[in-house]
Coordinates of C-alpha atoms in Angstrom, one line a residue:
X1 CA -9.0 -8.1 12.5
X2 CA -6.9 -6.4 9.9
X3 CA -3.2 -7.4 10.8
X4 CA -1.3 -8.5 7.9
X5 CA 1.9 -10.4 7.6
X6 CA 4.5 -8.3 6.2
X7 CA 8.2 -8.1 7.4
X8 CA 10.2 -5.0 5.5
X9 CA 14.2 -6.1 5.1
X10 CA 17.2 -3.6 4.7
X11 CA 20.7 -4.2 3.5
X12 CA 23.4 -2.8 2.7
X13 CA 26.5 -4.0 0.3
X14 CA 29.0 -2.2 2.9
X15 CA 28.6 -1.6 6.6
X16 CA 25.7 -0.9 8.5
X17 CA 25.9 1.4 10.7
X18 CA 23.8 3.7 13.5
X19 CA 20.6 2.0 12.7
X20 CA 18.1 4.1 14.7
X21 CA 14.0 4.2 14.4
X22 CA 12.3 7.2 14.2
X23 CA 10.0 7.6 17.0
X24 CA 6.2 8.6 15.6
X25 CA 5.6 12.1 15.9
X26 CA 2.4 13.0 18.1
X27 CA -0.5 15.3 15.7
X28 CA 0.2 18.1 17.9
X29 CA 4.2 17.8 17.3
X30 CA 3.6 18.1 13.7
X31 CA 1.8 21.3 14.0
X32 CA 4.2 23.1 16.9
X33 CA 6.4 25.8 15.7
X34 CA 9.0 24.4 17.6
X35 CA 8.6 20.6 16.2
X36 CA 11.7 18.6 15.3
X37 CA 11.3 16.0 13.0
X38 CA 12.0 13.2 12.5
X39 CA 12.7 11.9 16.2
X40 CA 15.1 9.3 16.2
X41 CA 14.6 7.2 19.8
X42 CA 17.6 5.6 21.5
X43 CA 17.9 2.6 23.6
X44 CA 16.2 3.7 26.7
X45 CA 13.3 4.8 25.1
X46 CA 10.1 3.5 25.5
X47 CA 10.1 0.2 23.9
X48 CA 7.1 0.0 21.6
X49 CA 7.2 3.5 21.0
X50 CA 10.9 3.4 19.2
X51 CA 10.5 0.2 17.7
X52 CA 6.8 -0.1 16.3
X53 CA 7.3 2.7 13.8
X54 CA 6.8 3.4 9.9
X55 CA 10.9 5.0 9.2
X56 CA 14.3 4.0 10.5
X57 CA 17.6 6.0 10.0
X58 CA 21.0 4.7 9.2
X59 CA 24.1 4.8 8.1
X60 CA 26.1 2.9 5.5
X61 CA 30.1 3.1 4.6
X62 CA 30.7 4.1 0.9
X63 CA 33.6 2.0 -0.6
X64 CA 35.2 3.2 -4.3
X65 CA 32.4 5.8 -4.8
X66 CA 29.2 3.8 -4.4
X67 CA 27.1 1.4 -2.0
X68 CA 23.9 -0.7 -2.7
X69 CA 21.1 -0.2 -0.6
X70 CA 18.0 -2.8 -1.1
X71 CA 14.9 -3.0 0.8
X72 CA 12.4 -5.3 0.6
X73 CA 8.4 -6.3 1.9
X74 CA 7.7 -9.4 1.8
X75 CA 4.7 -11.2 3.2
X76 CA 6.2 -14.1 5.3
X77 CA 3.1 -16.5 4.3
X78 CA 4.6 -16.2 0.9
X79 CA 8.4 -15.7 1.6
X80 CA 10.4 -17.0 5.2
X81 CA 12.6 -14.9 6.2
X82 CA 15.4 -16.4 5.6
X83 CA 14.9 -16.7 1.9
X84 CA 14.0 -12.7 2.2
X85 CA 17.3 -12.5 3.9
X86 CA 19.2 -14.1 1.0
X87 CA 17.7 -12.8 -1.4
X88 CA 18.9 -9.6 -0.4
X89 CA 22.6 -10.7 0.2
X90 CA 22.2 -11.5 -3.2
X91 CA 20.6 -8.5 -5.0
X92 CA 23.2 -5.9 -3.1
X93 CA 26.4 -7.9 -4.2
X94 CA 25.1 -8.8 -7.7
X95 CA 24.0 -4.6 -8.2
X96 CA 27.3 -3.6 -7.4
X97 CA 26.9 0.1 -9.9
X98 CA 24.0 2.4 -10.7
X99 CA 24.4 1.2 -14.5
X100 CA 23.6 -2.6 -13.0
X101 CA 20.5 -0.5 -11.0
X102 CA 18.8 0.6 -14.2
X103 CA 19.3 -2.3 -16.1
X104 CA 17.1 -4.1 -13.5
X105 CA 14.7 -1.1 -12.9
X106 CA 14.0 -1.3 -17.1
X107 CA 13.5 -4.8 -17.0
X108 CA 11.2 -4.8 -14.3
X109 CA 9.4 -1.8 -15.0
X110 CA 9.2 -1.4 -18.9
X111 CA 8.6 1.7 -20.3
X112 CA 6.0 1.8 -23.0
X113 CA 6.8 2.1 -26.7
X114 CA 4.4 5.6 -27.0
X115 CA 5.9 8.8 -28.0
X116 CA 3.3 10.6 -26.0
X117 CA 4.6 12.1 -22.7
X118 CA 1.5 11.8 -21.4
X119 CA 0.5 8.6 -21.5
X120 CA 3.9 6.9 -20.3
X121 CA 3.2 9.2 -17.1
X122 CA -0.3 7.8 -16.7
X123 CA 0.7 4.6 -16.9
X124 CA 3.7 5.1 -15.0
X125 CA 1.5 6.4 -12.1
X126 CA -0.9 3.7 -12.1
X127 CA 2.4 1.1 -12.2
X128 CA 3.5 3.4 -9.2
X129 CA 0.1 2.2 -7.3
X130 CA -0.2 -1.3 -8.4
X131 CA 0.8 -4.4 -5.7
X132 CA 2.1 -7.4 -7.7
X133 CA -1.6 -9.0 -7.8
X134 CA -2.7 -6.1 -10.1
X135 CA -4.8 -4.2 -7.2
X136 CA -4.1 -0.6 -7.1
X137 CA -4.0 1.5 -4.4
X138 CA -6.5 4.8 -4.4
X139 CA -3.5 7.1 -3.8
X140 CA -0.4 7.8 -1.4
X141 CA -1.5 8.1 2.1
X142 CA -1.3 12.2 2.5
X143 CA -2.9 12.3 6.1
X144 CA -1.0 9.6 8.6
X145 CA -3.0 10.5 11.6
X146 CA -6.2 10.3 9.7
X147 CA -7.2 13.4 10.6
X148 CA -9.6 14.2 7.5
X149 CA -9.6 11.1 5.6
X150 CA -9.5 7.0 6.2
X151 CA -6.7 6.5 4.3
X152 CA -5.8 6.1 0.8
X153 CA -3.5 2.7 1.2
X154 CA -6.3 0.1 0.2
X155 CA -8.5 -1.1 -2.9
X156 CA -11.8 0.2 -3.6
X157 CA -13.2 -2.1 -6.1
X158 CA -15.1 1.0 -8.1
X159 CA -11.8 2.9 -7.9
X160 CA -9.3 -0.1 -9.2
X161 CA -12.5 -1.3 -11.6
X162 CA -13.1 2.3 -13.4
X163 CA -9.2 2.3 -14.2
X164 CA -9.4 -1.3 -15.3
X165 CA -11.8 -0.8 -17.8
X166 CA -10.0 2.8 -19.1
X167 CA -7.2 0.8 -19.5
X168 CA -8.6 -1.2 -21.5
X169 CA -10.2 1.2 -23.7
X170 CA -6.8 3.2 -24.1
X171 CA -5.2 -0.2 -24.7
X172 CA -8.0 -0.9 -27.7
X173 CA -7.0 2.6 -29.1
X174 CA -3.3 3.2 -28.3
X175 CA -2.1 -0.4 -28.8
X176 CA -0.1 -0.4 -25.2
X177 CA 0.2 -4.4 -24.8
X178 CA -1.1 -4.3 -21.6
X179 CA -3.3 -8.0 -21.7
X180 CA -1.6 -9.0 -18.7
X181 CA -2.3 -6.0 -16.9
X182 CA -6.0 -6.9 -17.4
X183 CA -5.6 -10.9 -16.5
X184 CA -4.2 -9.6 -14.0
X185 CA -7.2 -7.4 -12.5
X186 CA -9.6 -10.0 -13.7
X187 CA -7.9 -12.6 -11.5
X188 CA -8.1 -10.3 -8.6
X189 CA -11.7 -9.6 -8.9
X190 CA -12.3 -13.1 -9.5
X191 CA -10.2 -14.1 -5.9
X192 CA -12.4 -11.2 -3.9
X193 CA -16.0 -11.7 -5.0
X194 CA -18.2 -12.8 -1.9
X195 CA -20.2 -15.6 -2.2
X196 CA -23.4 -13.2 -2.6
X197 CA -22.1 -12.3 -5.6
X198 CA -20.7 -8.6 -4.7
X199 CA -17.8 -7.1 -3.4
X200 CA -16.4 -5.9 0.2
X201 CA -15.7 -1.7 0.6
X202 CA -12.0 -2.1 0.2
X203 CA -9.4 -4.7 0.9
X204 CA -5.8 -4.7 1.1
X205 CA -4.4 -4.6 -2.4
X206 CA -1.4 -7.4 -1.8
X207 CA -3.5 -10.0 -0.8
X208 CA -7.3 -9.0 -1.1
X209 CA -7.6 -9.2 2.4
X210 CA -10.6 -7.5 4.1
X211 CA -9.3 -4.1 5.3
X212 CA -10.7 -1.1 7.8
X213 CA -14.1 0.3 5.9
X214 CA -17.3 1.8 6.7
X215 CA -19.2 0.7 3.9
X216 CA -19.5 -3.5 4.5
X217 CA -23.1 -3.3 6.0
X218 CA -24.1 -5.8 3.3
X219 CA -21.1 -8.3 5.1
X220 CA -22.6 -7.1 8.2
X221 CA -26.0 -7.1 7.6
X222 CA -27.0 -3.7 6.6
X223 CA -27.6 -2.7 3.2
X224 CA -27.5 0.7 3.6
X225 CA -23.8 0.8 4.5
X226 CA -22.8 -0.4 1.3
X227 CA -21.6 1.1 -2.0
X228 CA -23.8 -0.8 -4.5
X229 CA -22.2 0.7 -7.4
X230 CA -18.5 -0.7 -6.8
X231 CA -20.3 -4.3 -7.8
X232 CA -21.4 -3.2 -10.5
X233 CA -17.8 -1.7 -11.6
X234 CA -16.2 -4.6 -10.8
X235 CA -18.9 -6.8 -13.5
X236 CA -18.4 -4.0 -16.3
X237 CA -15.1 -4.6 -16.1
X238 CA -15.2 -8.5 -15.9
X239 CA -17.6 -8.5 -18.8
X240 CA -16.0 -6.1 -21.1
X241 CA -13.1 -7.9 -20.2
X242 CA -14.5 -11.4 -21.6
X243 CA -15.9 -10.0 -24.5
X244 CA -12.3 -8.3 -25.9
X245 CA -10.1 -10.9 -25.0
X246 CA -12.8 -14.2 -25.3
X247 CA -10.5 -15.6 -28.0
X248 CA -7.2 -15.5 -25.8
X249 CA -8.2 -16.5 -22.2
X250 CA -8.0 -19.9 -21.1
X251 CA -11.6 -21.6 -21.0
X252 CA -10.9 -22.4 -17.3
X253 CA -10.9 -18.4 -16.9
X254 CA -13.8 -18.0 -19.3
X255 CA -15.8 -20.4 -16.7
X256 CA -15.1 -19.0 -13.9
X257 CA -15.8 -15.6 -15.7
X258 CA -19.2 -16.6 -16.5
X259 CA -19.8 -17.6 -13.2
X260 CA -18.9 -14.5 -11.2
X261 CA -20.9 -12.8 -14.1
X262 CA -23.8 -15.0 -12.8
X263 CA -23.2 -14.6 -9.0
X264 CA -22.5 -10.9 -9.9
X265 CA -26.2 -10.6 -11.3
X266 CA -27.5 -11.9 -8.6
X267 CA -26.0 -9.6 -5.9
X268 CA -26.8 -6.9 -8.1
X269 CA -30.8 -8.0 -7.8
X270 CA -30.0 -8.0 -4.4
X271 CA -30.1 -4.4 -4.3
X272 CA -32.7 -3.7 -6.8
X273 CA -36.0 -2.9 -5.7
X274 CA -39.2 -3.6 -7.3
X275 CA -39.8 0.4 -8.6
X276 CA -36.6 -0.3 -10.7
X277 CA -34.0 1.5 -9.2
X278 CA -31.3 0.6 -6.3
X279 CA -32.2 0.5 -3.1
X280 CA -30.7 3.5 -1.1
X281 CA -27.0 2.7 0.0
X282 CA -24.0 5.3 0.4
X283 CA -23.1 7.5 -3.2
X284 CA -19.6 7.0 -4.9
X285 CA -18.2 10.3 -2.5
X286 CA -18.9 8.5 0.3
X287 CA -20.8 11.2 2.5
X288 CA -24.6 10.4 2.0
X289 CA -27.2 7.6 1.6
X290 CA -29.7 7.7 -0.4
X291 CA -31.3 5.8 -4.1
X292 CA -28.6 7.5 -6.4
X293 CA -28.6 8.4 -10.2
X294 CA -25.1 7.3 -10.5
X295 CA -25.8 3.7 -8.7
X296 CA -28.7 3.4 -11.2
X297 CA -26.4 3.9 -13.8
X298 CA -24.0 1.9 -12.9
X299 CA -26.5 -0.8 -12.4
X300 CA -27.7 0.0 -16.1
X301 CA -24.0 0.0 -17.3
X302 CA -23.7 -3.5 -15.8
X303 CA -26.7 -5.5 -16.5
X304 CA -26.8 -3.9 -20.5
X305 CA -22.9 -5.3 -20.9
X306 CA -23.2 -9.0 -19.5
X307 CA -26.4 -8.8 -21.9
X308 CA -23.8 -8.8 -24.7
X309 CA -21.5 -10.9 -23.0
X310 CA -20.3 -14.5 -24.1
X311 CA -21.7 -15.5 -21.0
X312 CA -25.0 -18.0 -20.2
X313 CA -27.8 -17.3 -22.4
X314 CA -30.6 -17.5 -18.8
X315 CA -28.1 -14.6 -17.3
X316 CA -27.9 -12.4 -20.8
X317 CA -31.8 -12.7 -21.1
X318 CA -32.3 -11.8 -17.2
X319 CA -29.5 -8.9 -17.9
X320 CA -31.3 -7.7 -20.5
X321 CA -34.6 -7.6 -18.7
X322 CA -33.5 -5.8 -15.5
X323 CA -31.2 -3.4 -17.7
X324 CA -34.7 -2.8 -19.1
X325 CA -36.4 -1.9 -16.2
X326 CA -33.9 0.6 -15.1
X327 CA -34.2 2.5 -17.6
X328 CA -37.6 3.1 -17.2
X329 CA -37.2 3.9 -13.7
X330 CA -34.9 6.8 -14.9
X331 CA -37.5 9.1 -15.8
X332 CA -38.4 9.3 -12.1
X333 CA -35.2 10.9 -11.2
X334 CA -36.2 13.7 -13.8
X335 CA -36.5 17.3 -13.0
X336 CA -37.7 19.3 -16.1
X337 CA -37.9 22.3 -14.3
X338 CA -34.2 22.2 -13.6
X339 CA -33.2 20.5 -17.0
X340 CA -31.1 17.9 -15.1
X341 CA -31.5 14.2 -13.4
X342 CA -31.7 14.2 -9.5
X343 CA -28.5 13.3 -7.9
X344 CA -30.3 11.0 -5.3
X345 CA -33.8 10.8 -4.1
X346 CA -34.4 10.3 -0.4
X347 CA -38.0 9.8 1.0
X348 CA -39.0 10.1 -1.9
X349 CA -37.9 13.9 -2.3
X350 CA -35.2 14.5 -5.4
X351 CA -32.3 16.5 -4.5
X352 CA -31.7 18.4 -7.6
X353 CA -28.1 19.5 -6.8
X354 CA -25.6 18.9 -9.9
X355 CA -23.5 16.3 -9.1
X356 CA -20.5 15.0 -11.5
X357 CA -20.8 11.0 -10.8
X358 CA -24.3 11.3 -13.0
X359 CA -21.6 11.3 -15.9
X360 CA -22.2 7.9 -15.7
X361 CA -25.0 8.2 -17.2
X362 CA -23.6 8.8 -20.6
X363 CA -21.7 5.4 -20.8
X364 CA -24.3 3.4 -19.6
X365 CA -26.6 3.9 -22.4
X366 CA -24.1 3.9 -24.8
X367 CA -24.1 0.1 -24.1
X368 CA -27.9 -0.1 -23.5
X369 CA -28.3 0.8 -26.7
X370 CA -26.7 -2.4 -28.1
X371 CA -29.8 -4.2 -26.6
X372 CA -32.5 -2.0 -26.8
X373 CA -33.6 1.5 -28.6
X374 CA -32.6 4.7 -26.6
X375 CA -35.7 7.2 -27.7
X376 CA -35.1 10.8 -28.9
X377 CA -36.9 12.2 -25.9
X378 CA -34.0 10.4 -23.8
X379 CA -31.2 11.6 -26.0
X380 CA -32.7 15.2 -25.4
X381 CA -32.7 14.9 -22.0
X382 CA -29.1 13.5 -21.0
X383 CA -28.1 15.7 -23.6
X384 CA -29.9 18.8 -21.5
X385 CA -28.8 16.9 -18.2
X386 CA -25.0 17.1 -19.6
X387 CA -25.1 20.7 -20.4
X388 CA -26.7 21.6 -17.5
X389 CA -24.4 20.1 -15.4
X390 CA -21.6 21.1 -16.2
X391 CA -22.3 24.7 -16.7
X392 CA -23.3 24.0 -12.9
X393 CA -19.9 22.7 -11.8
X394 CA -17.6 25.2 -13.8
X395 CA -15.4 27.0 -11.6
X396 CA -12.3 29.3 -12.6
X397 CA -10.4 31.6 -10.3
X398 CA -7.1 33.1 -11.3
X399 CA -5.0 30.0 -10.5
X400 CA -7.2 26.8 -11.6
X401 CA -10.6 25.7 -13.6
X402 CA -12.2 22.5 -13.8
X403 CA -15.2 21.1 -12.5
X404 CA -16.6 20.6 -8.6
X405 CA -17.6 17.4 -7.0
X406 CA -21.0 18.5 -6.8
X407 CA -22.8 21.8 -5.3
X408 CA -23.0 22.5 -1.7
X409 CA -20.0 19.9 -1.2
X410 CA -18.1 21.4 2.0
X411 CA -15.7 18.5 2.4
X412 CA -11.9 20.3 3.4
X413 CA -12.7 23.7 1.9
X414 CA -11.0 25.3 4.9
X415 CA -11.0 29.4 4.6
X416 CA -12.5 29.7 0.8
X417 CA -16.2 29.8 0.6
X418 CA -17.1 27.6 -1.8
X419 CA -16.3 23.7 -3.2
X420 CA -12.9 22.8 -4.2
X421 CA -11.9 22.1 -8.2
X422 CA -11.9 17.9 -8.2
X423 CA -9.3 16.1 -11.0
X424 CA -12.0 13.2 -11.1
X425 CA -14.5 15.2 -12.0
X426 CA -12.9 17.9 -14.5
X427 CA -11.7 14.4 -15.9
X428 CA -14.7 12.5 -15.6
X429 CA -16.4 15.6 -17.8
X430 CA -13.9 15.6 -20.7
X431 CA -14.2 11.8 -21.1
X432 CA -17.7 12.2 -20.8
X433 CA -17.9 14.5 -23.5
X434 CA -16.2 12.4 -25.8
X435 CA -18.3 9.5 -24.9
X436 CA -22.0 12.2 -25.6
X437 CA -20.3 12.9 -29.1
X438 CA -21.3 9.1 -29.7
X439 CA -24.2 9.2 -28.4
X440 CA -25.7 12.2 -29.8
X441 CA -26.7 12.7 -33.3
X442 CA -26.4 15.9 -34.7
X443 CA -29.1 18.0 -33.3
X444 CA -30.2 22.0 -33.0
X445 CA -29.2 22.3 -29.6
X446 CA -26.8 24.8 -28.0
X447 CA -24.9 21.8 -26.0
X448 CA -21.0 21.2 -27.9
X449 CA -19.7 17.9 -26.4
X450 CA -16.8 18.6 -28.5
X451 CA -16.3 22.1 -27.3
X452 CA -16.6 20.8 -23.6
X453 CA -13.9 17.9 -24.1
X454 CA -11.6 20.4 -25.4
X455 CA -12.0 22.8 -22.1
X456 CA -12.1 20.6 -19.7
X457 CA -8.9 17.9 -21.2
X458 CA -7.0 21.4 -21.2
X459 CA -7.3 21.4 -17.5
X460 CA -5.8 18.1 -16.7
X461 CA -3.3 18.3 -19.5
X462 CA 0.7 18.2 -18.7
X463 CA 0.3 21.9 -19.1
X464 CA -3.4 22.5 -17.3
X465 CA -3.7 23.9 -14.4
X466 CA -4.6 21.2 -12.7
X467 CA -1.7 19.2 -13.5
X468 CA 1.3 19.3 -11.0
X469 CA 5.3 19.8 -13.0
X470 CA 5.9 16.1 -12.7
X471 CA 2.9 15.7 -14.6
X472 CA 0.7 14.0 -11.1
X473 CA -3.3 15.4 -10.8
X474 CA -3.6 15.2 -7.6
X475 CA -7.3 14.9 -6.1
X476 CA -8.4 18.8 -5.4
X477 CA -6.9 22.2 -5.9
X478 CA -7.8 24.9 -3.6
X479 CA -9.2 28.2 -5.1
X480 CA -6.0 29.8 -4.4
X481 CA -4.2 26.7 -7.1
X482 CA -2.7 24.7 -3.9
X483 CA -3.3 21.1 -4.3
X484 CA -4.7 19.0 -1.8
X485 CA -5.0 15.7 -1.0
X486 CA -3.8 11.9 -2.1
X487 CA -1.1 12.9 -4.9
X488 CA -1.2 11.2 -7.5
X489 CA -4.3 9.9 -7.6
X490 CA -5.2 6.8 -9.6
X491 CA -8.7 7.6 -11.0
X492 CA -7.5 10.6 -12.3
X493 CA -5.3 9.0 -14.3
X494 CA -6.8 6.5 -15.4
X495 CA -9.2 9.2 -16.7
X496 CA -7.0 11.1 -18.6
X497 CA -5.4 8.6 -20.0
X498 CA -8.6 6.8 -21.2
X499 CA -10.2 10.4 -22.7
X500 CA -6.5 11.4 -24.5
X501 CA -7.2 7.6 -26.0
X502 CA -10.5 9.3 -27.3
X503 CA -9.6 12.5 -28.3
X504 CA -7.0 10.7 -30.0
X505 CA -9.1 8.3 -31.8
X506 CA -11.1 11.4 -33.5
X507 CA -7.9 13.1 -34.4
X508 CA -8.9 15.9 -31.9

């Protein structure tokens, strides 16, 4: 069901020579002391298992110093093979130096007129994940026998949709030129919205093809298996989208904007139920079920934005409404006892566990308060909820410090005893503390959004500890400072780069 159509092409502007594949190590290989890798196979080897592999070895003569090596993937729908194969012919006689190499590499891949080291690495990195349709990958695949994860090679619509739209809010406050960078992940969204109105799990990012998932119970008939809030990512983005750049897209794009803005409101009703809050479905982390505080505010993030979008007036006024009844519903995930908003209630019992995703919070009624009043007694409590939180999810050792996915969370801690220091989430603070010195007017209490942008942005800095020497955050550290996991990984950047945009902005 998930085969695609890709043929990968070598060349070579001199001879090529000894061109063996490398026979797929077994799990167990990998961890023998004795283990030689890579296997190369030879001729008598089982067929399938030399040939069907992800790595080949060769040789290639050198001739006056240099030779030209070109690879390329190609999907044979889009490309025959015998214009790959020319194409290549060409390319390695054409690049005949390394000077002829980077000249190509700099028109292909421009680097960004910004002085800040920084931010040509986040963007860099999120270029590094990007297929030509726009769709980014989550990360680099880190575990090839998917031992602990289900791979990181595919497009999550709330993943690729988060960066989307902190692109374009570092691109509104850095000036980075990157419009068709957004028309680009516009289009894409556009090309995979099901006819309900909502998006798959994840999908291959060259073609938006349906790929491996656990989470398409609402394509097979279960809501529950579904992540409700990557919709609702997915329609930010697309209506932020129309309102910045209304002037410049072509009205054929503006229609069919307005249309999957439409659809988009619908599958979003879909999973509302009539108390006002989603309808339980699988949390961002991708571990529980349950009615979540972050797929309410998503939910509230979306419906208040197409409210203010240049989209139908019937869809802005239903928006509007249904943005309205969320946040009413709100004040049932409330625990005053604990000063913080329930990650998820299930059975109607709150779990009260801190849990970084309800950072979302803050941005969604940033926008809801362009359509209706956000009370003091609601500023007081996300303002309680904030501080709260992430006094909860502070952790330092002697190596790293940042914030935790949310308590209890077990996932991969191996030997240590407790949860691993995320980069999404130490991110996801900072930016979220520039985002509450918006939203909060000066008040007498003892939370310091500004204080708490500062500590945490230190951590994911070039120089934090969380940050790796070439400048990648990869997902988790270990207590002990070893990272773990997909390296580097693309919400993370897209995070930073959207809160150094902020702290920017406020000459922080």
């Amino acid at each position: 069901m998930y085969h695609n159509r890709e043929h990968d092409y070598l060349r070579a502007s001199t001879e090529l020579s000894a061109i063996t594949p490398e026979q797929s190590a077994q799990f167990g290989e990998v961890l023998a002391e004795t283990s030689r890798l890579p296997r190369h196979s030879s001729e008598t080897d089982n067929y399938e298992g030399s040939r069907l592999t992800g790595g080949v070895s060769f040789r290639a003569a050198v001739e006056d110093g240099t030779t030209t090596i070109v690879t390329r993937l190609a999907d044979i729908e889009d490309e025959p093979r015998s214009d790959s194969l020319a194409a290549l012919a060409d390319q390695t006689q054409r690049h005949g130096s390394p000077a002829d190499v980077r000249a190509v590499a700099h028109e292909t891949f421009p680097h960004v007129d910004a002085t800040d080291e920084l931010v040509n690495t986040d963007l860099r990195v999120l270029r590094l994940l990007s297929a030509p349709t726009g769709a980014r990958i989550a990360g680099p695949e880190f575990d090839p026998y998917y031992q602990y994860s289900g791979g990181y090679g595919y497009t999550w619509f709330r993943d690729d949709a988060e960066i989307a739209q902190f692109l374009l809010k570092a691109d509104g406050e850095l000036g980075l030129g990157l419009a068709d960078t957004h028309r680009k992940s516009a289009a894409f969204y556009l090309a995979t919205q099901l006819d309900d109105g909502r998006w798959p799990h994840r999908v291959w990012p060259m073609n938006g093809r349906l790929a491996p998932g656990w989470a398409n119970g609402h394509v097979e008939g279960n809501e529950t298996h579904y992540q409700a809030d990557q919709t609702a990512s997915a329609l930010v983005f697309l209506a932020t989208y129309l309102s910045a750049y209304h002037d410049i897209i072509p009205e054929p794009t503006r229609t069919e904007i307005r249309n999957a803005l439409a659809r988009g409101v619908g599958g979003l009703d879909r999973s509302l139920a009539t108390d006002g809050l989603p309808l339980a479905c699988e949390n961002a982390w991708e571990n529980m079920d349950g009615r979540f505080t972050h797929t309410a505010a998503g939910f509230l993030h979306a419906y208040s934005v197409i409210a203010t979008a240049p989209c139908h007036p019937r869809v802005r006024d239903h928006a509007a409404e249904r943005a309205r009844r969320i946040d009413a519903a709100l004040d049932t995930m409330w625990l005053p006892d604990k000063g913080i908003y329930a990650r998820r209630s299930v059975d109607g019992e709150l779990d009260g566990r801190a849990d970084s995703t309800t950072f979302s919070l803050i941005d969604a009624h940033l926008v809801y308060e362009r359509i209706a009043d956000v009370d003091d007694d609601r500023l007081r409590r996300l303002e309680r909820h904030l501080d709260t939180t992430f006094n909860r999810l502070w952790k330092e050792t002697d190596d790293i410090r940042g914030l935790t996915r949310f308590e209890a969370d077990t996932w991969r801690q191996r030997t240590q005893d407790g949860e691993k220091v995320w980069t999404v989430s130490t991110g996801w603070g900072a930016y979220t503390a520039e985002r509450a010195i918006e939203l909060f007017p000066d008040t007498d209490e003892p939370f310091d959004a500004a204080a708490w942008s500062d500590r945490l942005f230190a951590e994911i800095d070039l120089s934090g500890s969380l940050c790796l020497p070439s400048g990648y955050l990869p997902e988790q550290f270990f207590d002990t400072g070893s990272p773990d996991s997909a390296t580097p990984l693309g919400w993370s950047h897209g995070i930073r780069l959207a809160t150094f945009a902020a702290r920017h902005a406020r000459n922080a």
